[in-house]
Amino acid sequence: MRKLHFFVIALAVLTLAGCSDKGSDPAAWKVTFADPNKEVQFSDFEPKEGVVRTSVFIHGSNFGTDESKILVTFNGRNAPVIASDGTTIHCMAPSGMAEKNEVRVKVLSEEGEELGDYVFDDFFIRGAVPQVHTLLRVVNEETGEKPDSPGPFDGGGSCPCSEFYLFDPVLREQGEKVFYTITRYKGTYQRSLRAVNLTKREITNVVDFSRIQDTFQVGFTPGGDTLLIAAQTGDNLTIGATDKADMYYALRSENFSKYYEYNMGCIMYYFCMMPDGTIFYSTYTDGSIIRMNKPGTTLPYRDSDPTVCFNMQNVSGLSSARARLYPHPTGKYVYMILDTGYAWLGRSGCLYRCDYDPVNKILKSPIVIAGSKDAYSTRPVDLAEGIGTNAKFCNLYDACFMKNPEYVGREDEYDFMMTDRFGQCIWRVTPEGECRVYAGRSNNTGAENYGDYTGFIDGPLLDAARMEEPMAIAWDEKEDVLYFSANYAIRYISIE
Amino acid sequence: MKKILSVLLVLLGFAASAYSQSSKGANIEITGRVTDELGEPLIGVSVTIKNRPGFGSMTDVDGKYSIKVAKYSTLVFSYISFETAEVELEDQKVVNVVLSESKDNILDQAVVTATGVQKKITVTGAVSNVDVGSLQKTATSSVTNALAGNVPGIIARQTTGQPGDNVSEFWIRGISTFGAGSSALVLVDGFERSLNEINVEDIQDFTVLKDASATAIYGSRGANGVVLITTKRGAEGKTKLNAKVETSYNAPTMMPKFVNGIDYIHMLNESRTTRSQQAIYNDTQVRLFENGLDPELYPNIDWMNTVLKKGTQSYRANLDLSGGGKTARYFISASYLNEGGMYKSDQAVNDYKTNANYSRLNYRMNVDLNLTTTTLLSVGVSGSLEKQNQPGGSSSEIWESLLAYNSSITPIKFKDGKWASTVVQFDENNKEARVNPWVLVTQMGYNETWKNKIQTTLNFTQDFHFVTPGLKFLARVGFDTNSNNISSHFKRPDLWGYSKSREGDGTIHKWMAQNEVLMEINSSSQGERREYLEAEIHYDRTFNGHMVGAVLKYTLDKFTDTSENLDKSTIQSIERRHQGLAGRFTYGWKYRYFIDFNFGYNGSENFATGKQYGFFPAFSVAWNLAEEPFIKNGFKVMEMFKIRYSYGKVGNDQLSIRYPYLSSFKNTTGYNFGDINSDNKYDGLTYNNYASVGITWEISTKHDVGIDFSFANGMVTGTVDYFDEKRDGIYMQRSFLPHSVGLTESVPYANSGSVRSNGFDGNVAFNKKFGNVNLTVRGNMTYSKNEILEYDEAYSRYDYTRQVGHRVGQLRGLVSEGLFKDYDDIRNSPKQTFGEVAPGDIKYKDINGDGVIDNNDVVPIGATVKPNLIYGFGVSLAWKGLDVNLHFQGAGKSSFCMEGAVSYPFLNGTWGNVFQDAVGNYWSKDVNEDPNAKYPRLSYNGNANNYRPSTYWMREGSYLRLKTVEIGYTLPKRWLSAMHFTGLRIYVMGTNLLTFSSFKLWDPEMGSTTGQQYPLSKSVTVGLTFNL
């Protein structure tokens, strides 16, 4: 039996020869701190020029590798410090920096004691490139919750889903930047008019459209005192029926807090008011574009014999096609985007234009100026830039005109900016019909979660920016800022 | 269970009492000296008294012994590799003995066959008898890993190295069917049992039955060949103890090597720019990858080093005891092994282990009892307890992720503590989340599998020599239960996706890609029960040189699946049963001529009445030239030269479904009443399986010609066989019935396929003693090739697109003619229809000459993934106590096409990785425009023209490896006897240390087309065996 002990011992020795599974934790971020016994040295930074969010590298030594112990400011504004390897600091040019920035770096010890403080002789010069920015986004990434509530920007206010933006021209003249939006949280029939006040940085509720089944659009009359509200009432499909209101109005004097019947007519989708006051609107019935004849002198009008300009169902060959109308600021013509009613099935991938006859006050037959009317099921991957009908859009949603300083003196000084909801981009159509992606769909593929073209990335328009389902779009002429909704956020494009 | 235990206790008691009776009545002391023929003293010779086991003595350093015995006893002197001597005592007090070295007589070599132990010389069928010692030379838990290159007639490969799953699949003489069931029948002590968890030290004999005459007696299940294993039993004599301990250090044989992060980024950008697309990363981002100054957004992580250890440790220990007396003998063994996995663990996780691990405890007890002088009862109880641990992420997920997760895709964890993950867009509608390898291995809980097997065998042998000499009756009962418990302890932390850009305040925009799952425990269990009954009558007698033998055998077996029945499937609980009657008649004359006739008459409940029974006859003849007088007198050097031929039929009833002769029904919702376009759908019943009443046995007709030879006193020995078999009536679904039959999904089965396979196998050995040096050189080879003769398939204008006429599992693809040189080359070549092509893309051969490259140009290329040729050769040297053993193993006639997100660069965009092999070896504009470059022009997000099976991606799966190298030293007897050991050997063994292969990206033996597999290991083992 003694020999058995030998066996047991041999087994034990061999077993102990093994090792444990433990090692250092590769998932932990390890940092070292600046050595307080050595001097922190600064030699240079580069580049010397760039836009907001440009990566700036500061060279020197003894920085430590804990970025929380390094403070960089550009003219007093904190620049986010991304990382340091001890000899190079990587930080980002901060938003809100001046045109010429003093670059100052402080390095702290592990205990927070200041070991180095240095101001570079060279300045960082701000570059001028338009970029996509995000103004307001309140999304809980953990729960996916997206609150839809009025309030100050910094106090919970948010309007996560907007299909429509409209600047208030009167307040804008007064120096206050306000746009209106209709809350529409992905298909829920609960509409309110909200005012997004960019000056006061708050969102207020203007009025709840409890008497209106659904609405997509509001618009100001020339002068801006009256707000017209397009109304859908579901069943008044007959052109010429006058038993239900298809348009309401609200008055500035009442702060738009009440609304009244404006016109009795067939179900209205979208309207436009020409500079001379003529109103055209699109209907659900058969996609007809109708001129509101405003008979009589008392409100509401009873438009029992409206003038049908043309029928978009016939033009496009699509059933339940109805148009969104965008009058050119000069009033010479109206651009139209077609909605087939089923957002997820796609919209007509084409842009129409019809000339306005100011004498007969009638819209002439539409012509296709960009995209193809057959391509209404273009997939995001098949989207194509091009001139006129060579371009392929995916899912045009909303649009606005934007003045292009390069066109000064030309007959038409405006580009037409369109959101492409499932194409995940913003298009620019020149007066000549050249269609180019203006922003979005960058190659930045860190955002695989969104698929190949979407994402949520700010930055240079084509090089970095990505967006998910851009919808509402509006241009603020005064500051040359293009606002749009995407990623449940209010985002904008500007040169900082 | 209780019953089994009590039976065991009774048997143990019986053995023990037999043991203790023996030490009574010793009254005289005998002394003496034991020497060899040269007069040298023999140390450690066992001196026992006949019929008094457990009581004995041993010779000392001078060969002297003393023992107290009763008068008129018989002393037995036994010593390894010497003839045992018996001396009957009368009055003498001093007994000096000279032992002579035992000689291996070719006529006496025995082989275990289907009907018991048989002299090798009388065997007429194709049988490989395996040296069990060579099977023990594996550093893994399974004996199957030692089969390839050691056992002639076996084609084997190991496809994974994961502890607990690291077993080899094997086929006897290759694959001869495309139907269900191509694996061999494995019988341990006569009953169907798994080869994987058997303790290799318990194996006494390992035999492979290959041809029809050897297997016909198993009629029903012999079509794929039979492996016979008998376990060790106790022998009369002093108690012997054998023990073995060893430990191995294991490291992967070959690991895929990937480009470093910086090269990857540059190649990624090139994959876009070379196709006129915008680069993924701009200069600043590339710079951040290079300087590492944004390690969250632009990481550079070596995932292999992060997740995997350099090597792992495994341990094995074995202990067995045997002995007994005339009335009872026993063999008891226990063994333990533990194999570690190669995953690292999270230090913070202390409550459980996430690393892969496998441990097993085996035990066995074989007891033989002579109830009377003619009655033998043998009882065997054996079992194994296995525990396998795995990380929460499955092995396939881990290896897919580990290989496809490139260095720049995500960090392990963000600085705010959130775990990073990615989502892969495989195509427009197919998006899938992928978890990073570290999380898969360490953060997702663990899975535990617990297997428990108990095998019981009862053998009863009654010798009826008192009725007539040579008559014997045998009955055998077996009862096995297996149960597996799988307990998954799954958890997952919340995983975050992120935008590869920072927001204005420097933060990273992240979103929840997958929600947290708190640990949830799911248990399931599987079980099975097998019962066997066999009864045999043997008759064996030699009259005047006429050797006559006969065996008649009845078998009955039942198999029940007792697994947790979640589908409430009634059919599962129905036993699978077979019964059969088999027989063998042998005749031999003077070891010269032999004739065998075998038959099996077997029934299977899987077939309709009338189709259940199959008759499987086989005959074989052999002629041993060496025993002919003209050879015996004139050519003495030839001891055996036997020519064999066998012919026979064997069957197979393994089908992918049960009861194909019965129809079954299922619910359907699609019956439409009314006109087209009207929607009047009603529920109803439809066929789930349409009955095939005529279905019956698959029959394999086998021919085998072979020779066995032995020359010059066993200096040269060998066996060579040529075989040719044809399998008819292979089950397959009639997928090409005309639609007018009215069956669309549930088409019936039929015995309609046919495959022919042929090849050869054999082994030769050279054995000679040069002075003190004993040299053995040996080699073996198995080659098998098959061809489909009949296959239910659609008509094709091009013969090469059909299965018929080609191998089972034939690799197919386009034939590459290199890469397009320039646009002129493209214009002047047949049009390729898979997508746009540019210079640097793969150019294919227009096989049918129609000017278009399409799927009609896909032809059989290369061989099959599973090798068709396996060979092994080795040399052993022994000098005094030192022994050296070298064994090489190789495989050939194997090819495969590389594929997947690792082989095809940038197949799924940024998901996937690029081999180091591709650097400098891919077609690159203005840099490397070689039309024969190893990789084509890069393309981002796949390339339908390049990324498809073709000779361009085809690689040779053949390899040659130094399977074993072993150096052992047995301590001299002189030292051992001082320590009271009879033997002690220490050894160092290396397995798979060298691999030679033209394919170097991963281990070709795995047969993987993507490399995404737990790698095989090479190991160095240190061990110790000793005997008492």
PDB file of C-alpha atoms in Angstrom, chain B residues 657 660 689-693 695 732-735 737 741 743 745-750 792:
ATOM      1  CA  ILE B 657     -36.556   8.970 -40.429  1.00  0.00           C
ATOM      2  CA  PRO B 660     -40.798   5.306 -43.579  1.00  0.00           C
ATOM      3  CA  ASN B 689     -44.421  12.066 -44.560  1.00  0.00           C
ATOM      4  CA  TYR B 690     -45.752  10.003 -47.386  1.00  0.00           C
ATOM      5  CA  ALA B 691     -45.470   6.260 -46.819  1.00  0.00           C
ATOM      6  CA  SER B 692     -42.915   4.300 -48.785  1.00  0.00           C
ATOM      7  CA  VAL B 693     -44.140   0.774 -48.189  1.00  0.00           C
ATOM      8  CA  ILE B 695     -38.539   0.426 -48.433  1.00  0.00           C
ATOM      9  CA  MET B 732     -32.968   8.986 -50.626  1.00  0.00           C
ATOM     10  CA  GLN B 733     -35.889  11.274 -51.070  1.00  0.00           C
ATOM     11  CA  ARG B 734     -37.555  11.219 -54.452  1.00  0.00           C
ATOM     12  CA  SER B 735     -37.215  14.939 -54.903  1.00  0.00           C
ATOM     13  CA  LEU B 737     -41.127  13.180 -58.848  1.00  0.00           C
ATOM     14  CA  VAL B 741     -48.021  13.024 -58.399  1.00  0.00           C
ATOM     15  CA  LEU B 743     -46.600  15.598 -53.502  1.00  0.00           C
ATOM     16  CA  GLU B 745     -42.850  18.897 -49.683  1.00  0.00           C
ATOM     17  CA  SER B 746     -43.224  15.456 -48.193  1.00  0.00           C
ATOM     18  CA  VAL B 747     -41.844  13.351 -50.974  1.00  0.00           C
ATOM     19  CA  PRO B 748     -41.348   9.700 -50.100  1.00  0.00           C
ATOM     20  CA  TYR B 749     -38.089   7.859 -49.598  1.00  0.00           C
ATOM     21  CA  ALA B 750     -36.931   5.049 -51.805  1.00  0.00           C
ATOM     22  CA  ASP B 792     -32.230  10.868 -57.908  1.00  0.00           C
TER      23      ASP B 792
END
